[in-house]
Amino acid sequence: MSADAVGGLDVTFLAARTAPGQVRALVELRLGAWGLAGLRDEVTLIASELVTNAVRHTPDRKIRVRFTREARGVLLAVWDSCDAMPARKPAASDVASPDAAALEAGHEAGTGGRGLPIVEALASACGVSPTVPHGKWVWARVAA
C-alpha cells in the first residue's frame, strides 16, 4: 500500500488517562505512512495537548479524534461533549511568584492551562467549532 493510499483516522476513545498516549502513537504511525515523519514532534505534542484537555473536561465520557492528510499538511481535530470553550491562562510573566507547593505530589493548582499557547505556536491555524446539541471540535492544522 502506498503512503498516498493510507487513510486518515476517525477514532472514538474513552476519555481516560491512557488516551493521549494512544492518540500520539496512532498519529505518529500515520505520519510515517504518509511520509511526513518530519512533522512528528509538532503534531504529537499538539495531539497530547488537545486530547489531554478533552480528557480533563469530560472524564469517563467518549472523545473523538480525527486526523486527516491535506494537500499542504495535516489536520487534527478532537471532539468532546463539554460546552465550555478552551481558555487561555495568563503568561508566565503575569504570575506573581513561583509556587513551591507545585512540587508536592498531588498538587495541580496552576500547573495546567498552557496548552493553547503551545498549540497556537506549533500550528499554522487552530480553532474551536461548537457542535449541536453539545460539545465542540478543537482543531489544529500543521503545514508540511
PDB file of C-alpha atoms in Angstrom:
ATOM      1  CA  MET A   1       0.000   0.000   0.000  1.00  0.00           C
ATOM      2  CA  SER A   2       1.432   3.386  -0.929  1.00  0.00           C
ATOM      3  CA  ALA A   3       1.628   6.263   1.528  1.00  0.00           C
ATOM      4  CA  ASP A   4      -0.988   8.114  -0.536  1.00  0.00           C
ATOM      5  CA  ALA A   5      -3.450   5.250  -0.076  1.00  0.00           C
ATOM      6  CA  VAL A   6      -3.247   5.353   3.716  1.00  0.00           C
ATOM      7  CA  GLY A   7      -6.406   6.959   5.050  1.00  0.00           C
ATOM      8  CA  GLY A   8      -6.859   9.248   7.996  1.00  0.00           C
ATOM      9  CA  LEU A   9      -8.110   8.447  11.456  1.00  0.00           C
ATOM     10  CA  ASP A  10     -11.585   8.813  12.889  1.00  0.00           C
ATOM     11  CA  VAL A  11     -11.478   7.070  16.260  1.00  0.00           C
ATOM     12  CA  THR A  12     -13.570   7.216  19.429  1.00  0.00           C
ATOM     13  CA  PHE A  13     -11.844   6.804  22.804  1.00  0.00           C
ATOM     14  CA  LEU A  14     -12.932   6.702  26.402  1.00  0.00           C
ATOM     15  CA  ALA A  15     -11.756   9.970  27.972  1.00  0.00           C
ATOM     16  CA  ALA A  16      -9.185   8.203  30.147  1.00  0.00           C
ATOM     17  CA  ARG A  17      -5.607   8.988  31.137  1.00  0.00           C
ATOM     18  CA  THR A  18      -4.341   6.491  28.553  1.00  0.00           C
ATOM     19  CA  ALA A  19      -5.994   8.263  25.599  1.00  0.00           C
ATOM     20  CA  PRO A  20      -3.246  10.864  24.926  1.00  0.00           C
ATOM     21  CA  GLY A  21      -0.576   8.165  24.577  1.00  0.00           C
ATOM     22  CA  GLN A  22      -2.786   6.048  22.332  1.00  0.00           C
ATOM     23  CA  VAL A  23      -3.521   9.020  20.088  1.00  0.00           C
ATOM     24  CA  ARG A  24       0.168  10.027  19.909  1.00  0.00           C
ATOM     25  CA  ALA A  25       1.102   6.506  18.791  1.00  0.00           C
ATOM     26  CA  LEU A  26      -1.602   6.413  16.100  1.00  0.00           C
ATOM     27  CA  VAL A  27      -0.696   9.883  14.833  1.00  0.00           C
ATOM     28  CA  GLU A  28       2.994   9.015  14.678  1.00  0.00           C
ATOM     29  CA  LEU A  29       2.298   5.829  12.706  1.00  0.00           C
ATOM     30  CA  ARG A  30       0.031   7.686  10.292  1.00  0.00           C
ATOM     31  CA  LEU A  31       2.606  10.460   9.750  1.00  0.00           C
ATOM     32  CA  GLY A  32       5.221   7.831   8.904  1.00  0.00           C
ATOM     33  CA  ALA A  33       2.873   6.128   6.443  1.00  0.00           C
ATOM     34  CA  TRP A  34       2.192   9.485   4.788  1.00  0.00           C
ATOM     35  CA  GLY A  35       5.905  10.288   4.505  1.00  0.00           C
ATOM     36  CA  LEU A  36       5.521  13.185   6.950  1.00  0.00           C
ATOM     37  CA  ALA A  37       7.690  11.925   9.816  1.00  0.00           C
ATOM     38  CA  GLY A  38       9.294  15.381   9.945  1.00  0.00           C
ATOM     39  CA  LEU A  39       6.070  16.726  11.496  1.00  0.00           C
ATOM     40  CA  ARG A  40       6.097  14.127  14.292  1.00  0.00           C
ATOM     41  CA  ASP A  41       7.291  16.318  17.171  1.00  0.00           C
ATOM     42  CA  GLU A  42       4.895  19.177  16.474  1.00  0.00           C
ATOM     43  CA  VAL A  43       1.837  17.062  15.702  1.00  0.00           C
ATOM     44  CA  THR A  44       2.260  14.595  18.571  1.00  0.00           C
ATOM     45  CA  LEU A  45       2.674  17.486  21.033  1.00  0.00           C
ATOM     46  CA  ILE A  46      -0.469  19.124  19.657  1.00  0.00           C
ATOM     47  CA  ALA A  47      -2.283  15.777  19.917  1.00  0.00           C
ATOM     48  CA  SER A  48      -1.177  15.446  23.548  1.00  0.00           C
ATOM     49  CA  GLU A  49      -2.440  18.900  24.424  1.00  0.00           C
ATOM     50  CA  LEU A  50      -5.808  18.609  22.678  1.00  0.00           C
ATOM     51  CA  VAL A  51      -6.572  15.084  23.894  1.00  0.00           C
ATOM     52  CA  THR A  52      -5.417  15.833  27.454  1.00  0.00           C
ATOM     53  CA  ASN A  53      -7.762  18.830  27.562  1.00  0.00           C
ATOM     54  CA  ALA A  54     -10.664  16.721  26.293  1.00  0.00           C
ATOM     55  CA  VAL A  55      -9.945  14.032  28.885  1.00  0.00           C
ATOM     56  CA  ARG A  56      -9.680  16.612  31.681  1.00  0.00           C
ATOM     57  CA  HIS A  57     -13.004  18.223  30.841  1.00  0.00           C
ATOM     58  CA  THR A  58     -15.028  15.076  30.044  1.00  0.00           C
ATOM     59  CA  PRO A  59     -13.616  12.289  32.249  1.00  0.00           C
ATOM     60  CA  ASP A  60     -15.064   8.820  31.659  1.00  0.00           C
ATOM     61  CA  ARG A  61     -17.030  10.001  28.638  1.00  0.00           C
ATOM     62  CA  LYS A  62     -16.253   9.493  24.973  1.00  0.00           C
ATOM     63  CA  ILE A  63     -13.993  11.722  22.919  1.00  0.00           C
ATOM     64  CA  ARG A  64     -13.406  11.531  19.199  1.00  0.00           C
ATOM     65  CA  VAL A  65     -10.211  12.118  17.250  1.00  0.00           C
ATOM     66  CA  ARG A  66      -9.974  12.870  13.543  1.00  0.00           C
ATOM     67  CA  PHE A  67      -6.639  13.094  11.783  1.00  0.00           C
ATOM     68  CA  THR A  68      -6.512  13.788   8.053  1.00  0.00           C
ATOM     69  CA  ARG A  69      -3.906  14.411   5.404  1.00  0.00           C
ATOM     70  CA  GLU A  70      -4.375  17.625   3.466  1.00  0.00           C
ATOM     71  CA  ALA A  71      -2.708  18.965   0.339  1.00  0.00           C
ATOM     72  CA  ARG A  72      -0.340  21.158   2.362  1.00  0.00           C
ATOM     73  CA  GLY A  73      -0.149  19.343   5.698  1.00  0.00           C
ATOM     74  CA  VAL A  74      -2.373  17.653   8.250  1.00  0.00           C
ATOM     75  CA  LEU A  75      -5.459  18.464  10.294  1.00  0.00           C
ATOM     76  CA  LEU A  76      -6.009  17.091  13.797  1.00  0.00           C
ATOM     77  CA  ALA A  77      -9.374  17.591  15.500  1.00  0.00           C
ATOM     78  CA  VAL A  78     -10.571  16.398  18.901  1.00  0.00           C
ATOM     79  CA  TRP A  79     -14.241  16.380  19.931  1.00  0.00           C
ATOM     80  CA  ASP A  80     -15.549  16.337  23.484  1.00  0.00           C
ATOM     81  CA  SER A  81     -19.025  16.789  24.942  1.00  0.00           C
ATOM     82  CA  CYS A  82     -18.158  19.786  27.151  1.00  0.00           C
ATOM     83  CA  ASP A  83     -19.709  23.070  26.011  1.00  0.00           C
ATOM     84  CA  ALA A  84     -17.048  25.216  27.709  1.00  0.00           C
ATOM     85  CA  MET A  85     -14.643  26.818  25.280  1.00  0.00           C
ATOM     86  CA  PRO A  86     -10.875  26.494  25.800  1.00  0.00           C
ATOM     87  CA  ALA A  87      -9.486  29.313  27.934  1.00  0.00           C
ATOM     88  CA  ARG A  88      -6.017  30.795  27.782  1.00  0.00           C
ATOM     89  CA  LYS A  89      -4.097  31.009  31.069  1.00  0.00           C
ATOM     90  CA  PRO A  90      -2.015  34.096  31.845  1.00  0.00           C
ATOM     91  CA  ALA A  91       1.532  34.086  30.536  1.00  0.00           C
ATOM     92  CA  ALA A  92       4.274  33.152  32.992  1.00  0.00           C
ATOM     93  CA  SER A  93       5.225  36.822  33.268  1.00  0.00           C
ATOM     94  CA  ASP A  94       1.715  37.521  34.606  1.00  0.00           C
ATOM     95  CA  VAL A  95       2.138  35.108  37.525  1.00  0.00           C
ATOM     96  CA  ALA A  96       3.156  36.902  40.723  1.00  0.00           C
ATOM     97  CA  SER A  97       5.670  34.356  42.037  1.00  0.00           C
ATOM     98  CA  PRO A  98       6.598  30.678  41.801  1.00  0.00           C
ATOM     99  CA  ASP A  99       4.575  28.325  43.984  1.00  0.00           C
ATOM    100  CA  ALA A 100       6.806  25.904  45.913  1.00  0.00           C
ATOM    101  CA  ALA A 101       3.736  23.764  46.675  1.00  0.00           C
ATOM    102  CA  ALA A 102       3.574  22.913  42.962  1.00  0.00           C
ATOM    103  CA  LEU A 103       6.426  20.453  43.556  1.00  0.00           C
ATOM    104  CA  GLU A 104       4.408  18.439  46.076  1.00  0.00           C
ATOM    105  CA  ALA A 105       2.750  15.203  44.967  1.00  0.00           C
ATOM    106  CA  GLY A 106      -0.890  15.662  44.003  1.00  0.00           C
ATOM    107  CA  HIS A 107      -0.664  19.467  43.692  1.00  0.00           C
ATOM    108  CA  GLU A 108      -2.121  20.587  40.380  1.00  0.00           C
ATOM    109  CA  ALA A 109      -3.213  24.177  41.023  1.00  0.00           C
ATOM    110  CA  GLY A 110      -1.674  26.440  38.413  1.00  0.00           C
ATOM    111  CA  THR A 111       0.143  23.643  36.601  1.00  0.00           C
ATOM    112  CA  GLY A 112      -2.199  23.344  33.640  1.00  0.00           C
ATOM    113  CA  GLY A 113      -3.795  25.539  31.042  1.00  0.00           C
ATOM    114  CA  ARG A 114      -0.724  26.348  28.983  1.00  0.00           C
ATOM    115  CA  GLY A 115      -1.677  24.009  26.138  1.00  0.00           C
ATOM    116  CA  LEU A 116      -3.496  26.544  23.980  1.00  0.00           C
ATOM    117  CA  PRO A 117      -0.443  28.806  23.559  1.00  0.00           C
ATOM    118  CA  ILE A 118       1.631  25.710  22.710  1.00  0.00           C
ATOM    119  CA  VAL A 119      -0.893  24.623  20.068  1.00  0.00           C
ATOM    120  CA  GLU A 120      -1.073  28.163  18.653  1.00  0.00           C
ATOM    121  CA  ALA A 121       2.723  28.333  18.414  1.00  0.00           C
ATOM    122  CA  LEU A 122       3.071  24.999  16.588  1.00  0.00           C
ATOM    123  CA  ALA A 123       0.026  25.062  14.316  1.00  0.00           C
ATOM    124  CA  SER A 124      -0.370  27.067  11.134  1.00  0.00           C
ATOM    125  CA  ALA A 125      -4.033  27.524  12.143  1.00  0.00           C
ATOM    126  CA  CYS A 126      -6.228  26.358  15.013  1.00  0.00           C
ATOM    127  CA  GLY A 127      -9.682  26.943  16.379  1.00  0.00           C
ATOM    128  CA  VAL A 128     -12.833  25.683  18.024  1.00  0.00           C
ATOM    129  CA  SER A 129     -16.094  24.696  16.333  1.00  0.00           C
ATOM    130  CA  PRO A 130     -19.120  24.196  18.638  1.00  0.00           C
ATOM    131  CA  THR A 131     -21.386  21.247  17.817  1.00  0.00           C
ATOM    132  CA  VAL A 132     -25.131  20.717  18.258  1.00  0.00           C
ATOM    133  CA  PRO A 133     -26.627  19.748  20.639  1.00  0.00           C
ATOM    134  CA  HIS A 134     -23.496  19.998  22.775  1.00  0.00           C
ATOM    135  CA  GLY A 135     -19.728  19.769  22.667  1.00  0.00           C
ATOM    136  CA  LYS A 136     -17.078  21.111  20.361  1.00  0.00           C
ATOM    137  CA  TRP A 137     -14.297  20.215  17.964  1.00  0.00           C
ATOM    138  CA  VAL A 138     -10.938  21.727  18.865  1.00  0.00           C
ATOM    139  CA  TRP A 139      -8.675  21.555  15.827  1.00  0.00           C
ATOM    140  CA  ALA A 140      -5.179  22.377  14.648  1.00  0.00           C
ATOM    141  CA  ARG A 141      -3.718  22.436  11.149  1.00  0.00           C
ATOM    142  CA  VAL A 142       0.023  21.879  10.679  1.00  0.00           C
ATOM    143  CA  ALA A 143       1.678  22.761   7.383  1.00  0.00           C
ATOM    144  CA  ALA A 144       4.101  20.284   5.812  1.00  0.00           C
TER     145      ALA A 144
END
